[in-house]
CSV table of C-alpha atoms and ligand atoms in Angstrom, one decimal:
chain,number,residue,atom,x,y,z
A,1,MET,CA,-10.2,-22.7,21.5
A,2,THR,CA,-8.7,-19.3,22.1
A,3,LYS,CA,-5.4,-18.8,20.3
A,4,GLN,CA,-3.1,-16.3,22.0
A,5,PHE,CA,-0.8,-14.0,20.0
A,6,PRO,CA,2.7,-13.0,21.2
A,7,GLU,CA,3.0,-10.1,23.6
A,8,GLY,CA,3.5,-6.9,21.7
A,9,PHE,CA,1.8,-8.1,18.5
A,10,LEU,CA,0.7,-5.1,16.5
A,11,TRP,CA,-3.0,-5.1,15.6
A,12,GLY,CA,-3.9,-2.2,13.3
A,13,ALA,CA,-5.0,-0.8,10.0
A,14,SER,CA,-3.4,0.9,7.0
A,15,THR,CA,-4.0,4.0,5.0
A,16,ALA,CA,-2.1,5.9,2.4
A,17,ALA,CA,-1.8,9.7,2.4
A,18,HIS,CA,-3.3,10.3,-1.1
A,19,GLN,CA,-6.2,8.0,-0.5
A,20,VAL,CA,-7.3,9.6,2.8
A,21,GLU,CA,-5.9,13.1,3.4
A,22,GLY,CA,-7.5,15.1,0.7
A,23,ASN,CA,-6.2,18.2,-1.3
A,24,ASN,CA,-2.9,16.7,-2.2
A,25,THR,CA,-2.6,19.4,-4.9
A,26,LYS,CA,1.2,19.1,-5.5
A,27,SER,CA,1.1,15.4,-6.4
A,28,ASP,CA,1.2,13.7,-9.8
A,29,PHE,CA,-2.1,12.0,-9.1
A,30,TRP,CA,-3.9,15.3,-8.5
A,31,LEU,CA,-2.9,16.4,-12.0
A,32,MET,CA,-3.8,13.0,-13.5
A,33,GLU,CA,-7.2,13.0,-11.8
A,34,ASN,CA,-8.1,16.5,-13.0
A,35,VAL,CA,-6.8,16.6,-16.6
A,36,GLU,CA,-9.4,16.3,-19.4
A,37,GLY,CA,-10.0,12.7,-20.4
A,38,SER,CA,-8.6,11.5,-17.1
A,39,MET,CA,-8.4,7.8,-16.5
A,40,PHE,CA,-9.9,8.4,-13.0
A,41,LYS,CA,-13.5,7.8,-12.3
A,42,GLU,CA,-13.5,10.8,-10.1
A,43,PRO,CA,-10.9,13.1,-8.5
A,44,SER,CA,-9.7,12.5,-4.9
A,45,GLY,CA,-10.8,16.1,-3.9
A,46,SER,CA,-11.0,16.3,-0.1
A,47,ALA,CA,-10.8,12.5,0.1
A,48,VAL,CA,-11.9,11.5,3.6
A,49,ASP,CA,-10.3,14.7,5.1
A,50,HIS,CA,-7.9,12.8,7.2
A,51,TYR,CA,-5.4,15.6,7.0
A,52,ARG,CA,-7.8,17.6,9.1
A,53,LEU,CA,-9.4,14.8,11.1
A,54,TYR,CA,-6.4,12.7,12.0
A,55,LYS,CA,-6.7,13.3,15.7
A,56,GLU,CA,-10.2,12.0,15.9
A,57,ASP,CA,-9.3,9.1,13.6
A,58,ILE,CA,-6.3,8.0,15.7
A,59,ALA,CA,-8.3,8.4,18.9
A,60,GLN,CA,-11.0,6.2,17.3
A,61,MET,CA,-8.5,3.5,16.5
A,62,ALA,CA,-7.3,3.4,20.1
A,63,LYS,CA,-10.9,3.2,21.4
A,64,MET,CA,-11.5,0.3,19.0
A,65,GLY,CA,-8.6,-1.5,20.7
A,66,LEU,CA,-6.0,-1.2,17.9
A,67,ASN,CA,-2.3,-0.6,18.8
A,68,GLY,CA,-0.8,-0.1,15.3
A,69,TYR,CA,-1.3,2.4,12.5
A,70,ARG,CA,0.4,2.2,9.1
A,71,PHE,CA,0.1,5.5,7.2
A,72,SER,CA,2.2,7.3,4.7
A,73,ILE,CA,3.9,10.7,4.6
A,74,GLU,CA,3.2,12.6,1.4
A,75,TRP,CA,6.5,13.5,-0.5
A,76,ALA,CA,4.6,16.2,-2.4
A,77,ARG,CA,3.7,18.0,0.8
A,78,ILE,CA,7.2,17.7,2.4
A,79,GLU,CA,9.0,18.8,-0.8
A,80,PRO,CA,6.5,20.6,-3.0
A,81,GLU,CA,9.3,21.9,-5.2
A,82,GLU,CA,12.6,20.3,-5.7
A,83,GLY,CA,15.0,21.0,-2.8
A,84,HIS,CA,12.4,23.1,-1.0
A,85,PHE,CA,11.3,21.4,2.3
A,86,ASP,CA,8.2,22.6,4.0
A,87,ALA,CA,8.6,23.0,7.7
A,88,VAL,CA,4.9,23.4,8.3
A,89,GLU,CA,4.2,20.0,6.7
A,90,ILE,CA,6.9,18.4,8.9
A,91,GLU,CA,5.1,19.8,11.9
A,92,HIS,CA,1.8,18.3,10.6
A,93,TYR,CA,3.3,14.8,10.5
A,94,ARG,CA,5.1,15.4,13.8
A,95,ASN,CA,1.6,16.0,15.3
A,96,VAL,CA,0.2,12.8,13.7
A,97,LEU,CA,3.1,10.8,15.2
A,98,LEU,CA,2.6,12.5,18.6
A,99,THR,CA,-1.1,11.7,18.5
A,100,CYS,CA,-0.1,8.0,17.9
A,101,ARG,CA,2.2,8.2,20.9
A,102,GLN,CA,-0.5,9.8,23.0
A,103,TRP,CA,-2.8,6.8,22.3
A,104,ASN,CA,-0.1,4.1,22.6
A,105,ILE,CA,-0.4,3.3,18.9
A,106,THR,CA,2.8,2.2,17.2
A,107,PRO,CA,3.3,4.0,13.9
A,108,ILE,CA,4.5,2.2,10.8
A,109,VAL,CA,5.4,5.0,8.3
A,110,THR,CA,5.5,4.6,4.5
A,111,MET,CA,7.7,7.1,2.7
A,112,HIS,CA,6.2,6.6,-0.8
A,113,HIS,CA,2.8,5.1,-1.4
A,114,PHE,CA,2.3,5.5,-5.2
A,115,SER,CA,2.0,9.3,-5.4
A,116,SER,CA,4.9,11.5,-6.2
A,117,PRO,CA,5.5,15.3,-6.4
A,118,GLN,CA,4.7,16.8,-9.8
A,119,TRP,CA,8.3,18.1,-10.1
A,120,LEU,CA,9.6,14.5,-9.8
A,121,ILE,CA,7.6,13.5,-12.9
A,122,ARG,CA,8.9,16.5,-14.8
A,123,GLU,CA,12.4,15.3,-14.0
A,124,GLY,CA,11.7,11.9,-15.5
A,125,GLY,CA,9.9,10.3,-12.5
A,126,TRP,CA,10.4,6.7,-11.8
A,127,GLU,CA,12.3,6.1,-15.0
A,128,SER,CA,15.0,8.6,-14.2
A,129,ALA,CA,18.4,7.6,-12.9
A,130,GLY,CA,18.4,10.6,-10.6
A,131,THR,CA,15.3,9.5,-8.7
A,132,PRO,CA,17.0,7.2,-6.1
A,133,ALA,CA,19.2,10.1,-4.9
A,134,ARG,CA,16.2,12.4,-4.8
A,135,PHE,CA,14.1,9.9,-2.9
A,136,ALA,CA,17.0,9.2,-0.4
A,137,ARG,CA,17.4,13.0,0.2
A,138,TYR,CA,13.7,13.3,1.0
A,139,CYS,CA,13.8,10.3,3.3
A,140,ALA,CA,16.9,11.6,5.1
A,141,HIS,CA,15.2,14.9,5.7
A,142,VAL,CA,12.0,13.4,7.2
A,143,ILE,CA,14.0,11.0,9.3
A,144,ARG,CA,16.4,13.6,10.6
A,145,GLU,CA,13.3,15.6,11.7
A,146,LEU,CA,11.0,12.9,12.9
A,147,GLY,CA,13.0,9.7,13.2
A,148,ASP,CA,12.8,9.6,17.0
A,149,LEU,CA,9.0,9.2,16.7
A,150,ILE,CA,9.2,6.5,14.0
A,151,PRO,CA,10.0,2.9,15.0
A,152,TYR,CA,9.3,1.4,11.5
A,153,VAL,CA,9.7,2.8,8.0
A,154,CYS,CA,8.5,1.2,4.8
A,155,THR,CA,10.5,3.0,2.1
A,156,ILE,CA,8.3,2.1,-0.9
A,157,ASN,CA,4.8,0.6,-1.1
A,158,GLU,CA,4.5,-2.3,-3.4
A,159,ALA,CA,7.7,-1.8,-5.2
A,160,ASN,CA,6.8,-4.6,-7.6
A,161,ILE,CA,3.3,-3.4,-8.5
A,162,SER,CA,4.2,-2.5,-12.0
A,163,LEU,CA,4.7,-6.2,-12.9
A,164,GLY,CA,1.1,-6.9,-11.9
A,165,ILE,CA,-0.2,-3.9,-13.8
A,166,LYS,CA,1.7,-5.0,-16.9
A,167,LYS,CA,0.1,-8.5,-16.7
A,168,ILE,CA,-3.3,-7.1,-16.2
A,169,MET,CA,-3.1,-4.8,-19.2
A,170,LYS,CA,-1.9,-7.6,-21.3
A,171,ARG,CA,-4.8,-9.8,-20.3
A,172,HIS,CA,-7.2,-6.9,-20.8
A,173,GLN,CA,-5.9,-6.4,-24.3
A,174,ALA,CA,-6.4,-10.1,-25.0
A,175,GLN,CA,-9.9,-9.6,-23.6
A,176,ALA,CA,-9.3,-12.6,-21.4
A,177,ALA,CA,-11.8,-13.3,-18.6
A,178,ALA,CA,-9.0,-12.9,-16.1
A,179,PRO,CA,-9.2,-11.7,-12.5
A,180,GLY,CA,-9.4,-8.0,-11.9
A,181,ALA,CA,-6.5,-5.8,-10.8
A,182,GLN,CA,-5.5,-5.9,-7.2
A,183,VAL,CA,-5.2,-2.2,-7.0
A,184,GLY,CA,-7.8,0.2,-8.4
A,185,MET,CA,-7.1,0.4,-12.1
A,186,ASN,CA,-9.6,1.6,-14.6
A,187,THR,CA,-8.4,-0.8,-17.3
A,188,ASP,CA,-10.7,0.4,-20.1
A,189,ARG,CA,-9.6,3.9,-19.7
A,190,MET,CA,-5.9,2.9,-19.3
A,191,ALA,CA,-6.0,1.2,-22.6
A,192,GLN,CA,-7.0,4.5,-24.3
A,193,MET,CA,-4.5,6.4,-22.2
A,194,GLN,CA,-2.2,7.0,-25.1
A,195,LYS,CA,-4.6,9.5,-26.5
A,196,HIS,CA,-4.3,11.7,-23.4
A,197,TYR,CA,-0.6,11.6,-23.1
A,198,ASP,CA,-0.2,15.0,-24.8
A,199,LYS,CA,-2.7,16.6,-22.5
A,200,LEU,CA,-1.1,15.1,-19.5
A,201,SER,CA,2.4,16.0,-20.7
A,202,LYS,CA,1.2,19.6,-21.1
A,203,ALA,CA,-0.3,19.7,-17.6
A,204,PHE,CA,3.0,18.4,-16.2
A,205,GLY,CA,5.1,20.6,-18.4
A,206,SER,CA,7.1,17.5,-19.4
A,207,PRO,CA,7.7,16.5,-23.0
A,208,ALA,CA,7.0,12.7,-22.8
A,209,LEU,CA,4.9,11.6,-20.0
A,210,GLY,CA,4.3,7.9,-20.2
A,211,VAL,CA,5.5,5.3,-17.7
A,212,GLN,CA,7.2,7.8,-15.4
A,213,ALA,CA,4.4,7.8,-12.7
A,214,PHE,CA,4.8,5.1,-10.2
A,215,LEU,CA,1.5,3.3,-10.8
A,216,ALA,CA,2.1,2.3,-14.4
A,217,PRO,CA,3.8,-0.5,-16.4
A,218,ARG,CA,7.5,0.2,-16.6
A,219,SER,CA,10.7,-0.7,-18.3
A,220,GLU,CA,13.2,-3.2,-16.9
A,221,ASN,CA,15.4,-0.3,-16.1
A,222,GLY,CA,12.6,1.5,-14.2
A,223,LEU,CA,12.2,-1.5,-12.0
A,224,GLN,CA,15.9,-1.4,-11.1
A,225,ILE,CA,15.6,2.3,-10.3
A,226,ILE,CA,12.8,1.6,-7.8
A,227,PHE,CA,14.9,-1.0,-5.9
A,228,LYS,CA,17.9,1.2,-6.1
A,229,ALA,CA,15.8,4.0,-4.5
A,230,HIS,CA,14.9,1.6,-1.7
A,231,MET,CA,18.5,0.8,-1.0
A,232,GLU,CA,19.8,4.4,-1.1
A,233,ALA,CA,16.9,5.4,1.2
A,234,ARG,CA,17.7,2.6,3.6
A,235,THR,CA,21.3,3.8,3.9
A,236,ALA,CA,20.1,7.4,4.4
A,237,ILE,CA,17.5,6.5,7.0
A,238,ARG,CA,20.0,4.4,9.0
A,239,GLN,CA,22.5,7.2,9.0
A,240,ALA,CA,19.9,9.7,10.2
A,241,CYS,CA,18.3,7.4,12.8
A,242,PRO,CA,19.9,4.0,13.5
A,243,GLN,CA,17.1,2.8,15.8
A,244,THR,CA,14.4,3.1,13.1
A,245,LYS,CA,13.8,-0.3,11.5
A,246,VAL,CA,13.6,-0.2,7.7
A,247,GLY,CA,11.7,-2.4,5.2
A,248,ILE,CA,9.8,-2.3,2.0
A,249,THR,CA,6.4,-3.6,1.0
A,250,LEU,CA,5.6,-5.9,-1.9
A,251,SER,CA,2.3,-7.0,-3.4
A,252,LEU,CA,2.2,-10.8,-3.4
A,253,TYR,CA,-0.2,-13.4,-4.4
A,254,ASP,CA,-0.6,-17.0,-3.2
A,255,TYR,CA,0.7,-18.5,-6.5
A,256,GLN,CA,-1.0,-21.8,-7.1
A,257,SER,CA,-1.3,-24.0,-10.1
A,258,VAL,CA,-3.5,-26.7,-11.6
A,259,ALA,CA,-1.9,-29.6,-13.6
A,260,GLY,CA,0.3,-28.2,-16.3
A,261,GLY,CA,0.6,-24.7,-14.7
A,262,GLU,CA,3.4,-25.5,-12.3
A,263,ALA,CA,6.1,-23.8,-14.4
A,264,GLN,CA,4.0,-20.7,-14.9
A,265,ALA,CA,3.3,-20.3,-11.2
A,266,ALA,CA,7.0,-20.8,-10.4
A,267,GLN,CA,7.9,-18.2,-12.9
A,268,ALA,CA,5.4,-15.7,-11.5
A,269,LEU,CA,6.9,-16.2,-8.0
A,270,GLN,CA,10.3,-15.7,-9.4
A,271,GLU,CA,9.3,-12.5,-11.3
A,272,GLU,CA,7.2,-10.9,-8.6
A,273,PHE,CA,9.2,-11.9,-5.5
A,274,LEU,CA,12.3,-14.0,-5.7
A,275,GLN,CA,14.2,-11.8,-8.2
A,276,PHE,CA,14.1,-9.0,-5.6
A,277,LEU,CA,15.7,-10.9,-2.7
A,278,PRO,CA,19.2,-9.5,-3.2
A,279,TYR,CA,17.8,-6.0,-2.5
A,280,LEU,CA,16.0,-7.0,0.6
A,281,GLN,CA,18.5,-9.2,2.5
A,282,ASN,CA,19.7,-6.3,4.7
A,283,ASP,CA,16.3,-5.0,5.6
A,284,ASP,CA,15.1,-5.1,9.2
A,285,PHE,CA,11.7,-6.4,8.3
A,286,PHE,CA,9.5,-7.3,5.4
A,287,GLY,CA,6.1,-5.6,4.7
A,288,LEU,CA,3.8,-8.3,3.3
A,289,GLN,CA,0.7,-7.3,1.3
A,290,ASN,CA,-1.7,-10.0,0.1
A,291,TYR,CA,-5.3,-9.9,-1.0
A,292,THR,CA,-6.0,-13.1,-2.9
A,293,ARG,CA,-4.5,-16.0,-4.8
A,294,ALA,CA,-3.4,-16.4,-8.5
A,295,VAL,CA,-4.0,-19.8,-10.0
A,296,TYR,CA,-2.0,-20.7,-13.1
A,297,GLY,CA,-2.7,-23.2,-15.8
A,298,ALA,CA,-0.5,-24.2,-18.8
A,299,ASP,CA,-1.5,-21.0,-20.6
A,300,GLY,CA,-1.2,-18.6,-17.8
A,301,ILE,CA,-3.4,-17.2,-15.0
A,302,LEU,CA,-6.9,-18.7,-14.8
A,303,PRO,CA,-10.1,-16.9,-14.3
A,304,VAL,CA,-11.7,-16.9,-10.9
A,305,PRO,CA,-13.4,-20.3,-10.6
A,306,GLU,CA,-17.0,-20.5,-11.7
A,307,GLY,CA,-19.3,-19.8,-8.7
A,308,ALA,CA,-16.5,-18.6,-6.5
A,309,GLU,CA,-17.2,-15.6,-4.3
A,310,LYS,CA,-15.7,-12.3,-5.7
A,311,THR,CA,-14.9,-9.0,-4.0
A,312,GLN,CA,-15.8,-5.6,-5.4
A,313,MET,CA,-12.4,-5.6,-7.2
A,314,GLY,CA,-13.3,-8.8,-9.1
A,315,ASN,CA,-10.8,-10.8,-7.2
A,316,GLU,CA,-11.5,-14.2,-5.6
A,317,TYR,CA,-12.4,-14.1,-1.9
A,318,TYR,CA,-9.5,-16.1,-0.6
A,319,PRO,CA,-8.3,-15.2,2.9
A,320,GLU,CA,-6.2,-18.4,3.1
A,321,GLY,CA,-3.8,-16.9,0.7
A,322,LEU,CA,-2.2,-14.9,3.5
A,323,GLU,CA,-0.8,-17.9,5.3
A,324,ALA,CA,0.7,-19.3,2.1
A,325,VAL,CA,2.4,-16.1,1.4
A,326,VAL,CA,3.8,-15.7,4.9
A,327,ARG,CA,5.3,-19.2,4.5
A,328,TYR,CA,7.0,-18.7,1.2
A,329,VAL,CA,8.4,-15.3,2.2
A,330,TRP,CA,9.9,-16.7,5.4
A,331,LYS,CA,11.4,-19.6,3.5
A,332,SER,CA,13.5,-17.3,1.3
A,333,LEU,CA,13.9,-14.2,3.5
A,334,GLU,CA,14.5,-14.9,7.1
A,335,ILE,CA,13.7,-11.5,8.5
A,336,PRO,CA,10.7,-10.4,10.7
A,337,ILE,CA,7.4,-10.0,8.8
A,338,ILE,CA,4.8,-7.3,9.3
A,339,ILE,CA,1.6,-7.8,7.4
A,340,THR,CA,1.2,-4.3,6.1
A,341,GLU,CA,-2.0,-4.8,4.0
A,342,ASN,CA,-4.7,-7.5,3.8
A,343,GLY,CA,-8.4,-7.0,3.2
A,344,ILE,CA,-11.3,-7.0,0.8
A,345,ALA,CA,-13.6,-4.5,-0.9
A,346,THR,CA,-17.2,-5.3,-0.1
A,347,ASP,CA,-20.5,-3.8,1.1
A,348,ASP,CA,-21.3,-6.9,3.0
A,349,ASP,CA,-19.3,-6.4,6.2
A,350,THR,CA,-20.1,-9.9,7.5
A,351,ARG,CA,-17.7,-11.1,4.7
A,352,ARG,CA,-15.0,-8.8,6.0
A,353,VAL,CA,-15.4,-10.2,9.5
A,354,ALA,CA,-15.1,-13.8,8.2
A,355,TYR,CA,-12.1,-12.8,6.0
A,356,ILE,CA,-10.3,-11.3,9.0
A,357,ASP,CA,-10.9,-14.5,11.1
A,358,ARG,CA,-9.8,-16.8,8.3
A,359,ALA,CA,-6.7,-14.8,7.5
A,360,LEU,CA,-5.7,-14.6,11.2
A,361,GLN,CA,-6.1,-18.3,11.7
A,362,GLY,CA,-3.3,-18.8,9.2
A,363,VAL,CA,-1.2,-16.0,10.7
A,364,HIS,CA,-1.5,-17.7,14.1
A,365,ASP,CA,-0.5,-21.1,12.7
A,366,CYS,CA,2.7,-19.5,11.2
A,367,ILE,CA,3.6,-17.8,14.5
A,368,ALA,CA,3.0,-21.0,16.4
A,369,GLU,CA,5.5,-22.7,14.1
A,370,GLY,CA,8.1,-20.0,14.9
A,371,ILE,CA,7.7,-17.6,12.0
A,372,PRO,CA,8.2,-14.1,13.4
A,373,VAL,CA,5.1,-12.2,12.2
A,374,LYS,CA,5.1,-9.0,14.3
A,375,GLY,CA,1.8,-7.4,13.3
A,376,TYR,CA,-1.3,-7.4,11.1
A,377,MET,CA,-2.4,-4.1,9.5
A,378,HIS,CA,-5.7,-4.5,7.8
A,379,TRP,CA,-6.4,-2.6,4.6
A,380,SER,CA,-8.0,-0.2,5.3
A,381,LEU,CA,-8.8,1.8,8.3
A,382,MET,CA,-11.5,3.7,6.4
A,383,ASP,CA,-13.4,3.6,3.1
A,384,ASN,CA,-11.2,5.8,0.9
A,385,PHE,CA,-10.0,6.8,-2.6
A,386,GLU,CA,-9.3,3.6,-4.5
A,387,TRP,CA,-7.1,5.3,-7.1
A,388,GLN,CA,-8.6,5.1,-10.6
A,389,LEU,CA,-11.8,3.6,-9.3
A,390,GLY,CA,-12.5,6.5,-7.1
A,391,PHE,CA,-14.6,6.1,-4.0
A,392,SER,CA,-16.6,3.2,-5.4
A,393,ARG,CA,-14.7,0.3,-3.7
A,394,ARG,CA,-15.1,0.0,0.0
A,395,PHE,CA,-12.2,-1.6,2.0
A,396,GLY,CA,-12.8,0.2,5.3
A,397,LEU,CA,-13.2,-1.0,8.9
A,398,ILE,CA,-14.9,2.4,9.3
A,399,ALA,CA,-17.5,3.8,6.9
A,400,VAL,CA,-17.3,7.5,5.9
A,401,GLU,CA,-20.2,9.6,4.7
A,402,ARG,CA,-18.2,11.9,2.5
A,403,THR,CA,-20.8,14.7,2.3
A,404,THR,CA,-20.4,15.3,6.1
A,405,GLN,CA,-17.2,13.3,6.6
A,406,GLU,CA,-19.0,11.5,9.4
A,407,ARG,CA,-17.4,8.2,10.5
A,408,THR,CA,-19.2,5.0,11.6
A,409,ILE,CA,-17.3,2.0,12.8
A,410,LYS,CA,-18.4,-1.1,11.0
A,411,PRO,CA,-18.9,-4.4,12.9
A,412,SER,CA,-15.6,-5.6,11.3
A,413,GLY,CA,-13.8,-2.7,12.9
A,414,LEU,CA,-15.3,-3.6,16.3
A,415,HIS,CA,-14.4,-7.2,15.6
A,416,LEU,CA,-10.8,-6.6,14.8
A,417,GLY,CA,-10.6,-4.3,17.8
A,418,SER,CA,-12.0,-6.9,20.1
A,419,LEU,CA,-9.4,-9.4,19.0
A,420,ALA,CA,-6.7,-6.8,19.6
A,421,LYS,CA,-7.9,-6.1,23.1
A,422,LYS,CA,-7.6,-9.8,24.0
A,423,ASN,CA,-4.5,-10.3,21.9
A,424,ALA,CA,-6.1,-13.6,20.7
A,425,ILE,CA,-8.5,-15.0,18.1
B,501,BGC,C1,-2.4,-0.6,-2.4
B,501,BGC,C2,-3.5,0.3,-1.8
B,501,BGC,C3,-4.8,-0.1,-2.4
B,501,BGC,C4,-5.1,-1.6,-2.1
B,501,BGC,C5,-6.5,-2.1,-2.5
B,501,BGC,C6,-2.8,-2.1,-2.5
B,501,BGC,O1,-2.3,-2.5,-3.8
B,501,BGC,O2,-1.2,-0.5,-1.6
B,501,BGC,O3,-3.2,1.6,-2.0
B,501,BGC,O4,-5.8,0.7,-2.1
B,501,BGC,O5,-4.1,-2.4,-2.6
B,501,BGC,O6,-6.5,-2.1,-3.9
């Protein structure tokens, strides 16, 4: 039976600037990728050249049938040195936004997706008390210039990701056969990272580089700084452009338990989601990101069950997690939800088609019960730079041959587009 989605539902895909644009030379990641002894399997280089090819890529999305595009603006391009705003880069993103408008694609813009300007790290990065004000100043500048073209802003991508990274590192140290990281972490290399701090610090010109980059374990205080940055940015964005809707995105699992693991699962939910509710109550929407489930036993998270299908990330293939996450988010935070990321890394695209179908069944059920889910942005539009794991993990609806930068739409891309065209599953 055909299941219709509400009129205006956003069907789209997500990217992040550093993962697709290429040559993001002023960012912290660029330095970390290129330093001797780097934790990265390979540098991002020209990535998938989206900085140059964005017009073709957005036109392609429209032809596929999609009507939403979540992408990020790169802080290191807009403000390459502290207080120096680059007008040429503002024009670049204005053109990206105008291209979306031309193709009737609604943009959802992320202001910070993991990568930061190198100067921010020199100033103490995401552990510095001055960072919320610096971030708000950057957001205010962008929104003053471009806000009329931006209906939705996500301030910070996966503001809670450091908690997941911390747990993964702990499991890695204990050599537990636990599920892999959700995001591309090169855990073996990270464990040896200490040795390279001096080289990194020298490259940054900062005395004690450690947890100051965004994608790293961090202190309790550092976590507060991130949410403070969200709130200060929200105020600044609203002042600059009251019509723009503001939210944040969090990385969330479907927390499940077997007998004896109930308290552990409840604690994970508290740590990774519920504790942040006070910061999110005044947001206009919530950006929900889910990839799999996390099952807890009495001693903590359990390995992926024997025989269960795994993705290239080592995670369990579990599209039903999305529905469960939508439900618990709505239960404690009654604001509209946009699914800003959901997907799998695989070379078997038939598994991606099935994943999309199963995930969207759950989303439809939630909407039918009255939960205001406004859109579904699949991760990712294209195969891209999966952080420390380089280009080895393929999440895309579109394949990219990096030697020629030639794009080929995968059957899953055509499939999601066909659902979008009929606004139904
Ligand atoms: C991040 C993306 C990443 C994806 C897949 C999310 O945690 O926002 O940047 O590529 O997961 O690992």
